[in-house]
XYZ file of C-alpha atoms in Angstrom:
184
model
C 0.871 4.640 -39.164
C 1.842 6.714 -42.155
C 0.130 10.004 -42.941
C -2.452 9.092 -45.564
C -3.666 12.592 -46.353
C -3.092 12.692 -50.101
C -3.317 16.484 -50.291
C -0.106 16.814 -48.265
C 1.865 15.442 -51.213
C 0.417 17.875 -53.758
C 2.029 21.185 -54.692
C 0.403 24.244 -53.108
C -1.322 25.449 -56.283
C -3.073 22.036 -56.729
C -4.234 21.848 -53.100
C -6.612 24.737 -53.800
C -8.325 22.944 -56.727
C -11.696 21.567 -55.592
C -11.426 18.459 -57.799
C -8.167 17.421 -56.146
C -9.639 18.125 -52.704
C -12.619 15.879 -53.510
C -10.392 13.099 -54.825
C -8.150 13.354 -51.757
C -11.124 13.296 -49.408
C -12.661 10.246 -51.097
C -9.391 8.285 -51.414
C -7.959 8.948 -47.922
C -10.017 6.182 -46.190
C -8.789 3.574 -48.694
C -5.176 4.609 -48.232
C -5.613 4.554 -44.453
C -6.975 1.011 -44.721
C -4.089 -0.048 -46.981
C -1.525 1.319 -44.503
C -3.261 -0.449 -41.599
C -3.278 -3.750 -43.517
C 0.398 -3.317 -44.451
C 1.297 -2.555 -40.831
C -0.585 -5.644 -39.614
C 1.065 -7.765 -42.299
C 4.514 -6.578 -41.176
C 3.715 -7.253 -37.505
C 2.564 -10.779 -38.359
C 5.928 -11.606 -39.973
C 7.617 -11.790 -36.548
C 6.439 -13.892 -33.610
C 7.325 -11.215 -31.056
C 4.935 -8.679 -32.612
C 2.195 -10.934 -34.019
C -1.411 -9.880 -33.694
C -4.105 -12.236 -32.411
C -4.995 -13.110 -35.998
C -1.355 -13.804 -36.867
C -0.930 -16.069 -33.836
C -4.068 -18.008 -34.781
C -2.913 -18.477 -38.372
C 0.547 -19.638 -37.293
C -0.935 -22.082 -34.758
C -3.303 -23.406 -37.412
C -0.397 -23.840 -39.831
C 1.645 -25.736 -37.221
C -1.437 -27.684 -36.042
C -1.146 -26.339 -32.506
C -4.213 -26.078 -30.338
C -3.844 -23.348 -27.721
C -5.355 -23.919 -24.304
C -8.320 -21.774 -23.336
C -6.295 -20.389 -20.452
C -3.301 -19.431 -22.640
C -2.469 -15.759 -22.874
C -1.031 -14.214 -26.022
C 2.388 -14.287 -24.363
C 2.050 -18.038 -23.626
C 1.153 -18.649 -27.254
C 4.119 -16.563 -28.438
C 6.485 -18.484 -26.139
C 5.206 -21.783 -27.535
C 5.729 -20.615 -31.132
C 9.221 -19.327 -30.296
C 10.096 -22.623 -28.648
C 8.963 -24.542 -31.725
C 10.990 -22.255 -33.949
C 14.058 -22.706 -31.736
C 13.866 -26.520 -31.854
C 16.235 -26.703 -34.782
C 19.000 -29.229 -35.265
C 21.496 -30.067 -33.832
C 19.892 -31.818 -30.878
C 22.566 -31.402 -28.238
C 22.299 -31.238 -24.468
C 22.984 -27.504 -24.609
C 20.238 -27.033 -27.226
C 17.749 -29.088 -25.171
C 18.464 -26.960 -22.093
C 18.075 -23.794 -24.173
C 14.738 -24.904 -25.656
C 13.372 -25.982 -22.266
C 14.567 -22.712 -20.716
C 12.797 -20.714 -23.432
C 9.644 -22.777 -23.001
C 9.253 -22.744 -19.249
C 11.346 -19.802 -18.149
C 15.009 -19.657 -17.280
C 15.837 -21.747 -14.210
C 12.497 -23.609 -14.098
C 13.911 -26.776 -15.688
C 17.182 -28.638 -15.784
C 18.470 -31.665 -17.683
C 20.444 -34.302 -15.799
C 22.123 -37.083 -17.797
C 23.431 -40.244 -16.162
C 24.437 -42.983 -18.576
C 21.453 -43.680 -20.816
C 18.994 -42.019 -18.454
C 17.833 -38.406 -18.681
C 15.981 -36.724 -15.830
C 14.222 -33.410 -16.313
C 13.206 -31.734 -13.045
C 10.429 -29.182 -13.666
C 9.469 -26.555 -11.111
C 5.793 -26.212 -10.359
C 5.703 -22.692 -11.837
C 6.110 -24.146 -15.323
C 3.525 -26.897 -14.855
C 1.348 -25.374 -17.600
C 4.034 -26.168 -20.166
C 4.527 -29.756 -18.959
C 2.935 -31.324 -22.070
C 5.129 -29.231 -24.323
C 8.214 -30.165 -22.287
C 7.283 -33.841 -22.683
C 6.800 -33.476 -26.469
C 10.086 -31.607 -26.811
C 11.958 -34.241 -24.811
C 10.448 -37.025 -26.934
C 11.617 -35.285 -30.093
C 15.082 -34.212 -28.975
C 16.298 -37.061 -26.739
C 17.702 -40.053 -28.665
C 15.475 -43.136 -28.778
C 18.047 -45.301 -26.986
C 17.886 -43.059 -23.909
C 15.205 -43.236 -21.244
C 13.855 -39.951 -19.896
C 11.745 -39.018 -16.902
C 10.144 -35.727 -16.009
C 9.900 -34.929 -12.300
C 7.732 -32.108 -11.015
C 9.323 -30.314 -8.072
C 6.529 -29.449 -5.685
C 6.636 -26.868 -2.924
C 8.184 -28.172 0.245
C 6.678 -27.913 3.700
C 9.910 -26.389 5.006
C 9.156 -23.251 2.968
C 5.926 -22.763 4.911
C 6.669 -24.274 8.333
C 8.169 -21.078 9.798
C 5.204 -18.962 8.701
C 2.206 -18.113 10.850
C -1.379 -17.980 9.622
C -1.230 -14.218 10.018
C 1.761 -13.962 7.670
C 0.073 -16.225 5.130
C -3.265 -14.412 5.289
C -2.504 -12.384 2.146
C -1.831 -15.542 0.072
C -4.462 -17.715 -1.530
C -4.001 -21.473 -1.737
C -3.369 -21.148 -5.461
C -0.708 -18.511 -4.845
C 1.011 -20.656 -2.214
C 0.776 -23.686 -4.489
C 2.032 -22.137 -7.736
C 3.943 -18.969 -6.908
C 7.587 -19.177 -7.876
C 8.797 -17.449 -4.692
C 7.594 -20.384 -2.581
C 9.431 -22.883 -4.762
C 12.688 -21.050 -4.209
C 12.069 -20.920 -0.489
C 12.073 -17.120 -0.368
C 10.140 -15.750 2.573
């Protein structure tokens, strides 16, 4: 934030005048407020730095309803993905948009004839509705698409003992990305 002390900008001989000191003292809070509002306004111009209020206004403008469980970062990612869904709708662009939405490597797009398959890793399950909406918008109408959720496989857990898994909760074992990749 900028220095809003008005007396700093006055010449030395005027700083000693009581009238100017009184004016500076009474006007400083208003200038501080103006600088704070200007700073917030500038932050709200860019999705990456938006405040809570800016995110809400942008979502309202785009008619997006955030989930109760969404964090600010989830909301930002959704807004960025919407902004990135610009023409042309190519396979490369679809992969890029889905990668931005659900995280790099959590989705893929497989095309075979007039059929499109989108495998989605369980870690990006929260963005499944958005992935479906994006696919409906970007995939041509004469092509059929399916979204497959890739669940954790038993082989990732079969070599583990209960003692080794004691530190994990069921939710962690179910949704954690490391188990989807098969990392032990």
